[in-house]
PDB file of C-alpha atoms in Angstrom:
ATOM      1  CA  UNK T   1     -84.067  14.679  37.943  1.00 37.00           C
ATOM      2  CA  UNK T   2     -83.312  10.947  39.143  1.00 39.00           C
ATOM      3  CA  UNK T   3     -81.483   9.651  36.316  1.00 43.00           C
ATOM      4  CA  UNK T   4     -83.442   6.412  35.454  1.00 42.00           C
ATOM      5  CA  UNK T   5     -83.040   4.070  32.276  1.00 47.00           C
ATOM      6  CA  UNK T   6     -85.764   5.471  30.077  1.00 44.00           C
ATOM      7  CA  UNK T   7     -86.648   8.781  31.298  1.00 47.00           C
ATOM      8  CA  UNK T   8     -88.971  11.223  29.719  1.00 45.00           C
ATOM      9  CA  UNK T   9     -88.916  14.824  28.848  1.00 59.00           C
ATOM     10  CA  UNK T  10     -92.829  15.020  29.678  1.00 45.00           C
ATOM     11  CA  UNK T  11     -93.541  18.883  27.948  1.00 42.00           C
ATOM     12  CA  UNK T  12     -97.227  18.058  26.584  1.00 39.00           C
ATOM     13  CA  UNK T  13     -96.514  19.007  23.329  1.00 40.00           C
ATOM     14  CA  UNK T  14    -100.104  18.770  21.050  1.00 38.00           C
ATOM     15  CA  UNK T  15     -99.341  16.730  18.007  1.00 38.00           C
ATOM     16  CA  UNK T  16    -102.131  17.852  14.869  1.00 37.00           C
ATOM     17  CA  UNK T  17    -104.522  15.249  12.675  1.00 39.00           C
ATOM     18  CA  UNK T  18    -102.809  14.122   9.759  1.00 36.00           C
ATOM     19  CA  UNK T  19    -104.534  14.695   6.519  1.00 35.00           C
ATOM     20  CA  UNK T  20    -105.371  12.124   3.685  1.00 35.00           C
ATOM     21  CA  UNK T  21    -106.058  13.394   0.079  1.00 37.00           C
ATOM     22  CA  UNK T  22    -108.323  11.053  -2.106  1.00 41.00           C
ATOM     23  CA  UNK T  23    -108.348  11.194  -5.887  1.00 44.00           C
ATOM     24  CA  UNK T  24    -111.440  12.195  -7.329  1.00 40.00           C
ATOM     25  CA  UNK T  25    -113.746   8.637  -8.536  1.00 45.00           C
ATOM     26  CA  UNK T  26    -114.759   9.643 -12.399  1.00 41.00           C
ATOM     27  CA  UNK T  27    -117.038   7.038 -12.277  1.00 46.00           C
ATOM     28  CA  UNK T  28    -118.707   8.800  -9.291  1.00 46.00           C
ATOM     29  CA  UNK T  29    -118.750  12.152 -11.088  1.00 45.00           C
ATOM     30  CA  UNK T  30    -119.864  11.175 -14.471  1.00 45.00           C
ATOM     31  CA  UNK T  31    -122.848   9.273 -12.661  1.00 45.00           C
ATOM     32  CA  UNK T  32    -123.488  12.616 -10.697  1.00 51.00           C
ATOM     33  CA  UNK T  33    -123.036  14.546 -13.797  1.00 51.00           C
ATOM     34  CA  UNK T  34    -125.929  13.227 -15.459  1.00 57.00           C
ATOM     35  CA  UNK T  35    -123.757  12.393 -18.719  1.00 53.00           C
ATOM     36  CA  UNK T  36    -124.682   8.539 -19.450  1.00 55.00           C
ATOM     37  CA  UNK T  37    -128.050   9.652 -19.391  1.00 59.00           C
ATOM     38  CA  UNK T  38    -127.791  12.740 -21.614  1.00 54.00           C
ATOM     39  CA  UNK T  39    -125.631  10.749 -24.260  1.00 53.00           C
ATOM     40  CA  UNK T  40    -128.011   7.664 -24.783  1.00 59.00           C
ATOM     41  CA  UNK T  41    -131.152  10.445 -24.929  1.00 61.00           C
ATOM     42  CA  UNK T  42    -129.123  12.278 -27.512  1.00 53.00           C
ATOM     43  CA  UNK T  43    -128.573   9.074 -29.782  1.00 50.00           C
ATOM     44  CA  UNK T  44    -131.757   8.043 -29.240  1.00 57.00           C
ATOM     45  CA  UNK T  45    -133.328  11.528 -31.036  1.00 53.00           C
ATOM     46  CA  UNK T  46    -130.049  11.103 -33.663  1.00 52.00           C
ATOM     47  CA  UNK T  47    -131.662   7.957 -35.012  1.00 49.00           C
ATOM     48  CA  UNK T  48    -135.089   8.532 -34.634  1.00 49.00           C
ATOM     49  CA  UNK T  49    -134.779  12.119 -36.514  1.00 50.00           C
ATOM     50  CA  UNK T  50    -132.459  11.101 -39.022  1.00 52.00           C
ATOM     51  CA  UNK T  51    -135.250   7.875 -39.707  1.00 51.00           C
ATOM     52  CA  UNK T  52    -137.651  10.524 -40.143  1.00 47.00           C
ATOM     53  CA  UNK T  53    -135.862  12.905 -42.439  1.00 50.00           C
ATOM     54  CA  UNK T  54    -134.002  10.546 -44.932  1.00 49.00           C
ATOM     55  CA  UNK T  55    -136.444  12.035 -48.011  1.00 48.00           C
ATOM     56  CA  UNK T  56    -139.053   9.571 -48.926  1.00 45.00           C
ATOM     57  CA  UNK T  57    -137.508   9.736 -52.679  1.00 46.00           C
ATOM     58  CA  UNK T  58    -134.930   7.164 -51.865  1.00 50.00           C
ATOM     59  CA  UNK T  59    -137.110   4.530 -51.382  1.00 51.00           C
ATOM     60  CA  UNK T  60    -139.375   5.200 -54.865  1.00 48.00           C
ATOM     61  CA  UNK T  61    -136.625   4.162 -56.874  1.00 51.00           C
ATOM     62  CA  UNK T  62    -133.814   1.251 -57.081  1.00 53.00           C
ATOM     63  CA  UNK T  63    -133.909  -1.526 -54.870  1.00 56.00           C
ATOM     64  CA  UNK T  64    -135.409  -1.109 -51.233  1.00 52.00           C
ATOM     65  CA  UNK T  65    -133.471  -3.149 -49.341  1.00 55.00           C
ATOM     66  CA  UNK T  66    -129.956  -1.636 -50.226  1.00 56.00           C
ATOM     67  CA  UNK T  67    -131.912   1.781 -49.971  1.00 54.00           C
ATOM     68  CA  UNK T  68    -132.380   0.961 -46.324  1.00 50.00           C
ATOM     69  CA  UNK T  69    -129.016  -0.217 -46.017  1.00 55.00           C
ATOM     70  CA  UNK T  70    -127.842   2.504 -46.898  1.00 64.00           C
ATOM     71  CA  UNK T  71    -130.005   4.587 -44.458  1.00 53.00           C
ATOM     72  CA  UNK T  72    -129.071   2.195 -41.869  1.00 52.00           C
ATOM     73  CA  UNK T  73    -125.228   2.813 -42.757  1.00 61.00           C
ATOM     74  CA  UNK T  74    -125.660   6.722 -42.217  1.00 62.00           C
ATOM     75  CA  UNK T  75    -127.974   6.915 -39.362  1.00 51.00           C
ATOM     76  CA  UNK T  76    -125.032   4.926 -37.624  1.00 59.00           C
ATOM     77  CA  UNK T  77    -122.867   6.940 -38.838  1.00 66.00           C
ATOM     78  CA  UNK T  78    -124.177  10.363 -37.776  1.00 58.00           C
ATOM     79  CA  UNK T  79    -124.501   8.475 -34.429  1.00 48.00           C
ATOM     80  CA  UNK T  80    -121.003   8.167 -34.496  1.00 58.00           C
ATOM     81  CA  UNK T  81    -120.071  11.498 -35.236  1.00 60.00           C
ATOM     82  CA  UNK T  82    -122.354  13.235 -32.269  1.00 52.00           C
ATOM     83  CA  UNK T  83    -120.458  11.038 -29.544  1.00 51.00           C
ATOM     84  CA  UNK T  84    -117.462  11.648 -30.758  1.00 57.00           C
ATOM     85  CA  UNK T  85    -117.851  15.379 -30.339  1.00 58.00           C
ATOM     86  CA  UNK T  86    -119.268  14.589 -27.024  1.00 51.00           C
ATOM     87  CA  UNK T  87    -116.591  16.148 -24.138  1.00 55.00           C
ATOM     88  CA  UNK T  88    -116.897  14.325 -21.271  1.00 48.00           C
ATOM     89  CA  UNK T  89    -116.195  15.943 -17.621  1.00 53.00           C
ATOM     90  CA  UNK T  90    -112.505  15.695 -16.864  1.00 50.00           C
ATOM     91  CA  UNK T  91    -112.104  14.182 -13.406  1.00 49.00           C
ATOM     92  CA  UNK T  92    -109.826  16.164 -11.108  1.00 51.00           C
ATOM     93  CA  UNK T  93    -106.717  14.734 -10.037  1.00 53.00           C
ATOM     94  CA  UNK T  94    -105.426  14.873  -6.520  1.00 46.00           C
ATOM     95  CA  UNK T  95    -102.036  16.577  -6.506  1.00 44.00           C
ATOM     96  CA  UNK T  96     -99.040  13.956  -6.447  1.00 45.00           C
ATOM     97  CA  UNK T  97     -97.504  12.988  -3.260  1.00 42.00           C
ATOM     98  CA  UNK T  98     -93.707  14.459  -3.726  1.00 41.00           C
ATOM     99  CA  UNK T  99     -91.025  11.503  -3.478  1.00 41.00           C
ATOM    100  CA  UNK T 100     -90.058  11.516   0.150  1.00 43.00           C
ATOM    101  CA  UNK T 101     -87.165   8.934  -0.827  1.00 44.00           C
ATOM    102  CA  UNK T 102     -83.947  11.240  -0.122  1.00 58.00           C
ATOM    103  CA  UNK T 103     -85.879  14.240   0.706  1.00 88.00           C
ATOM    104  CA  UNK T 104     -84.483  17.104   3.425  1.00 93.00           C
ATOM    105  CA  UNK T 105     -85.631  17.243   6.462  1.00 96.00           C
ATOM    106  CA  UNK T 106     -82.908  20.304   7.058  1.00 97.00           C
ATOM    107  CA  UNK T 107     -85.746  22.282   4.983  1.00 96.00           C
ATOM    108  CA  UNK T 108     -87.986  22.673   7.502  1.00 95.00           C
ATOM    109  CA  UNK T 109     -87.203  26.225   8.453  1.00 96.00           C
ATOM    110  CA  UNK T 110     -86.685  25.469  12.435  1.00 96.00           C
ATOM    111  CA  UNK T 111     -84.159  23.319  11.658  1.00 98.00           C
ATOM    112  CA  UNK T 112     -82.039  24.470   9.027  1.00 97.00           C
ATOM    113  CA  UNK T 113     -79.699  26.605  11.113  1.00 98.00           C
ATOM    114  CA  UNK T 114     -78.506  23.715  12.475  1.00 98.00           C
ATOM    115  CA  UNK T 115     -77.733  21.970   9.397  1.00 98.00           C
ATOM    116  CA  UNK T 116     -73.582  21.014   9.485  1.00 98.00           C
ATOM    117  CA  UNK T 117     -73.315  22.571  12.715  1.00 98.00           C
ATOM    118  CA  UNK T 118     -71.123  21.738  15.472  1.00 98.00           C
ATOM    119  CA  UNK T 119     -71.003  22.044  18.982  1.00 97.00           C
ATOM    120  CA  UNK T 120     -69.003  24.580  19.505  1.00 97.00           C
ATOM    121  CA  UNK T 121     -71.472  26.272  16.736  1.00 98.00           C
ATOM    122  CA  UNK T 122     -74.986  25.577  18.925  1.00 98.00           C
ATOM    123  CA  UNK T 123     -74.083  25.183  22.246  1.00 97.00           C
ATOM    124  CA  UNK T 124     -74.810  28.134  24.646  1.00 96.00           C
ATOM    125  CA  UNK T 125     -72.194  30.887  23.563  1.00 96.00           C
ATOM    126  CA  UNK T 126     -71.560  29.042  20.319  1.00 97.00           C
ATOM    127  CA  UNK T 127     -70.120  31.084  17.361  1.00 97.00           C
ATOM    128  CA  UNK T 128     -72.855  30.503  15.152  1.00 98.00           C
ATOM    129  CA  UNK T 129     -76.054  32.919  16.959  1.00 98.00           C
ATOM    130  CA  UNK T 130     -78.082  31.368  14.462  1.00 98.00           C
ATOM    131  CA  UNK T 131     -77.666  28.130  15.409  1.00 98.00           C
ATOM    132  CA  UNK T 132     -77.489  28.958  19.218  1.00 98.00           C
ATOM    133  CA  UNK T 133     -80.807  29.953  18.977  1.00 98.00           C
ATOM    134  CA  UNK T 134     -82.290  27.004  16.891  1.00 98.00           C
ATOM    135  CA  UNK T 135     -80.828  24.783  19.385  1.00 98.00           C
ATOM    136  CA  UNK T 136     -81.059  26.207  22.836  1.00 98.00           C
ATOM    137  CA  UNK T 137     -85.057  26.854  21.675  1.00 97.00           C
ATOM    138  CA  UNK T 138     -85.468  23.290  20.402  1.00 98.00           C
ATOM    139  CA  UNK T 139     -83.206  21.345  22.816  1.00 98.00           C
ATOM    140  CA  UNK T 140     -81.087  22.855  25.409  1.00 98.00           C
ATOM    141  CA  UNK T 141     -83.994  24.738  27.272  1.00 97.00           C
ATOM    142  CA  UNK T 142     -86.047  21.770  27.194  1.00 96.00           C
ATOM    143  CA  UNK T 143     -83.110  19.753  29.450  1.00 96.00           C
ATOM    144  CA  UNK T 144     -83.344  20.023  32.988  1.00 95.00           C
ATOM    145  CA  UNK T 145     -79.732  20.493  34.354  1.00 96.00           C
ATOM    146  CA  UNK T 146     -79.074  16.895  35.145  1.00 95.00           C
ATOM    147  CA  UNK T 147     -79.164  16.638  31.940  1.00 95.00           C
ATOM    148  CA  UNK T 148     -77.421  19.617  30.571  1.00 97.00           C
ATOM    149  CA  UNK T 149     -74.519  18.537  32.889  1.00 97.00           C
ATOM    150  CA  UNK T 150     -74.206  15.139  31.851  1.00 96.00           C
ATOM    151  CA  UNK T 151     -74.191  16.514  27.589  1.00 97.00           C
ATOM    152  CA  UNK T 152     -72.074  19.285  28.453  1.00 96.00           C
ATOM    153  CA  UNK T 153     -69.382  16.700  29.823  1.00 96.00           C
ATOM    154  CA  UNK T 154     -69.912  14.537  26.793  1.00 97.00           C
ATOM    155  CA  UNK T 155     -69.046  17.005  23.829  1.00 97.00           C
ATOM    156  CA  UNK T 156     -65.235  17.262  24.151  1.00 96.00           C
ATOM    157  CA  UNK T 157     -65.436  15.541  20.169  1.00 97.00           C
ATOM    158  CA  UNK T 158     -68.262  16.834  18.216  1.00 97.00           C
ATOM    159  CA  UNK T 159     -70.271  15.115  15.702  1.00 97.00           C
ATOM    160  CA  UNK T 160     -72.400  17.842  13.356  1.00 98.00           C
ATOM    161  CA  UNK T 161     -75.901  18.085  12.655  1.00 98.00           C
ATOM    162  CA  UNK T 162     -76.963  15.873   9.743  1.00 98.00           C
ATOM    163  CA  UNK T 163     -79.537  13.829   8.118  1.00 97.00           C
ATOM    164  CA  UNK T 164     -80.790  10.183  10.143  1.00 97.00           C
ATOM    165  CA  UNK T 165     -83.630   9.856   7.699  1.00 96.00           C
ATOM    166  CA  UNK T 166     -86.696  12.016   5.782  1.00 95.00           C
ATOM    167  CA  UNK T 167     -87.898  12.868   9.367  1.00 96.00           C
ATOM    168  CA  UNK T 168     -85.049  13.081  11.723  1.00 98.00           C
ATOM    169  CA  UNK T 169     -81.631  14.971  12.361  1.00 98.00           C
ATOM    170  CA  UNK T 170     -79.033  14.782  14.435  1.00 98.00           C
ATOM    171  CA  UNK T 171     -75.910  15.692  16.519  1.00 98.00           C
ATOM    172  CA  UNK T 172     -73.534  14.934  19.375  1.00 97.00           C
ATOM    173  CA  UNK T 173     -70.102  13.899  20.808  1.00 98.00           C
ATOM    174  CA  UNK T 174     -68.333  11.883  23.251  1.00 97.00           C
ATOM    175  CA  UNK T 175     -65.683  12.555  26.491  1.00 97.00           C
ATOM    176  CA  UNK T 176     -62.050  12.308  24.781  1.00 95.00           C
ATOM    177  CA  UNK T 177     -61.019   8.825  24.239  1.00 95.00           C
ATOM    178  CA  UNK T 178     -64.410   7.369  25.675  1.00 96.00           C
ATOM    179  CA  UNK T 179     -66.321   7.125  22.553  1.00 95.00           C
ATOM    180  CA  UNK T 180     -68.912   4.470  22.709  1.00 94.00           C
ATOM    181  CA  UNK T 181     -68.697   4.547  26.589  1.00 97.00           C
ATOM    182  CA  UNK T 182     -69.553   8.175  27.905  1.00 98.00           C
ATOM    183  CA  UNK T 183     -71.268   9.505  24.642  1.00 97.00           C
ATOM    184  CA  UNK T 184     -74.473  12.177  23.745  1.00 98.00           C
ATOM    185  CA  UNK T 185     -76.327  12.479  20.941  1.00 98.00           C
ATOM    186  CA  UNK T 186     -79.192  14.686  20.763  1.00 98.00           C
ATOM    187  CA  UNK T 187     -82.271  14.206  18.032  1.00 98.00           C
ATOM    188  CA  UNK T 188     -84.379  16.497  16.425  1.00 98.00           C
ATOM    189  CA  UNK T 189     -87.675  16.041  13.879  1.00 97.00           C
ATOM    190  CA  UNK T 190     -89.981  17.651  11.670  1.00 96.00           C
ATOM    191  CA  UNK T 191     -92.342  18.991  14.226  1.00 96.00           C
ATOM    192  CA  UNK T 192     -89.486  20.227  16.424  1.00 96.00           C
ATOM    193  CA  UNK T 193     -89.434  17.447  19.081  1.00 98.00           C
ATOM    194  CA  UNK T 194     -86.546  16.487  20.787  1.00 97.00           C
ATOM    195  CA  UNK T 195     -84.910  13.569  22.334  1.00 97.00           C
ATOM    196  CA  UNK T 196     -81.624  12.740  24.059  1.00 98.00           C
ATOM    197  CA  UNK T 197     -79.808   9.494  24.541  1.00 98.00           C
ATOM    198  CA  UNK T 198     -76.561   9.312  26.283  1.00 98.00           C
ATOM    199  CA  UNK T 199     -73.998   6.577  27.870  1.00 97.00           C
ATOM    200  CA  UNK T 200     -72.444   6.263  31.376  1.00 96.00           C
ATOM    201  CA  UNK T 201     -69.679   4.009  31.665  1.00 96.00           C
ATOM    202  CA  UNK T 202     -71.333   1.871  27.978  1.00 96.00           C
ATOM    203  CA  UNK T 203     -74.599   1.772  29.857  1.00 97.00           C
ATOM    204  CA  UNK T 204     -77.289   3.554  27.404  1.00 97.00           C
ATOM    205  CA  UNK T 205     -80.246   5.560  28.714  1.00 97.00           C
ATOM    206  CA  UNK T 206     -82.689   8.003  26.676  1.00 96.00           C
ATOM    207  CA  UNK T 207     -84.774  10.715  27.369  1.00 95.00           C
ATOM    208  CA  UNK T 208     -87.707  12.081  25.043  1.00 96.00           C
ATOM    209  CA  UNK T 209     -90.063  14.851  24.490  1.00 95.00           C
ATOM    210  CA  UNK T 210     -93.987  13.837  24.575  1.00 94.00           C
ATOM    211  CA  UNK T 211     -94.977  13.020  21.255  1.00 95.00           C
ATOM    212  CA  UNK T 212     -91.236  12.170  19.812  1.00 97.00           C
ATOM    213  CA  UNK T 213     -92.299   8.918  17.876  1.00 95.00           C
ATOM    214  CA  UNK T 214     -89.402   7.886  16.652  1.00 96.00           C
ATOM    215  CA  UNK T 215     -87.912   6.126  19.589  1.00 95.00           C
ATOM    216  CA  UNK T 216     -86.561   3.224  17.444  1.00 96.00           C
ATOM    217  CA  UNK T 217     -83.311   5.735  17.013  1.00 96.00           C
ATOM    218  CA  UNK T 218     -82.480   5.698  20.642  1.00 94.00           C
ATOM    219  CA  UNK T 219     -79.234   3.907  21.975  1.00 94.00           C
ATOM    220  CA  UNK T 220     -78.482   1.862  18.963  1.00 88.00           C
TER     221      UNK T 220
END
């Protein structure tokens, strides 16, 4: 490989759909349900049969118009009642999005053997076989050996495997006493993509997998 600025580990990797959940409208399934309709038919019948029931007695005696007060008062009442026993569909809620603030990205079962780990943990012949194989799978054997040479001579001081942010993790090292000058740090995500950026004499260059998005990382 020429080594360039801003070259790109080109491996076609197919990146999936996301998906987006929607909670359920009520509104929307009430109206569907046929409910509204159902209730206002079933008042309608509660006053109209309770009108037509209240024994004729009630009016042959005392006063007539507290007599159909008082009808009035229980006809309303009974309306009452029958909506309040009324259940109503429950909408059903969309499960909640967990709180990505803080969250692990180490949990992603690819990458947890490399969680902590140091070079002389992942690299090839590494003591950690775990970890050898996380990394050679999701990094090393996707360097060509430009590349492999120019990390290899770059981790005399190792820097572990940790957390960048909710998506990202990452590792590296630097030629003794050239920190900040002849440096590599390799990056991992969720989906297993890789990139590399790396310094020769304090210039910065980068290299990344198709599909690694989150370039903003890169030679900072």
């Amino acid at each position: 490989m020429n080594e360039v600025v801003s070259p790109t580990l080109d491996l076609h990797e197919a990146v999936g759909p996301a998906l987006t959940l929607e909670p359920s409208d009520l509104g929307r399934m009430m109206l569907a349900s046929g409910t509204p309709m159902a209730l206002g038919m079933f008042c309608t019948l509660a006053v109209l049969s309770m009108a037509v029931l209240v024994p004729i007695s009630k009016m042959a005696t005392g006063n007539p118009e507290d007599t159909w007060a008082r009808i009035f008062g229980e006809v309303m009442q009974g309306v009452g009642d029958a909506a309040d026993n009324i259940e109503l569909p429950v909408a059903a809620q969309a499960p909640e999005a967990p709180d990505a603030a803080g969250s692990d990205p180490f949990a992603v079962a690819t990458l947890s053997p490399l969680k902590g780990t140091y070079c002389m943990d992942y690299m090839p012949g590494g003591t950690n076989p775990r970890a050898v194989k996380a990394f050679g799978q999701l990094v090393w054997n996707k360097l060509n050996k430009e590349l492999q040479e120019i990390a290899d001579e770059r981790l005399e001081v190792c820097t572990p495997f940790e957390r960048v942010n909710d998506e990202v993790v990452s590792a590296g090292g630097c030629a003794k006493s050239q920190c900040g000058t002849n440096d590599v740090n390799f990056y991992l995500n969720q989906q297993g993509l890789t990139a590399v950026d790396y310094r020769v004499n304090g210039e910065c260059r980068y290299a990344a997998e198709d599909g690694f998005t989150q370039i903003q990382l890169m030679c900072r």
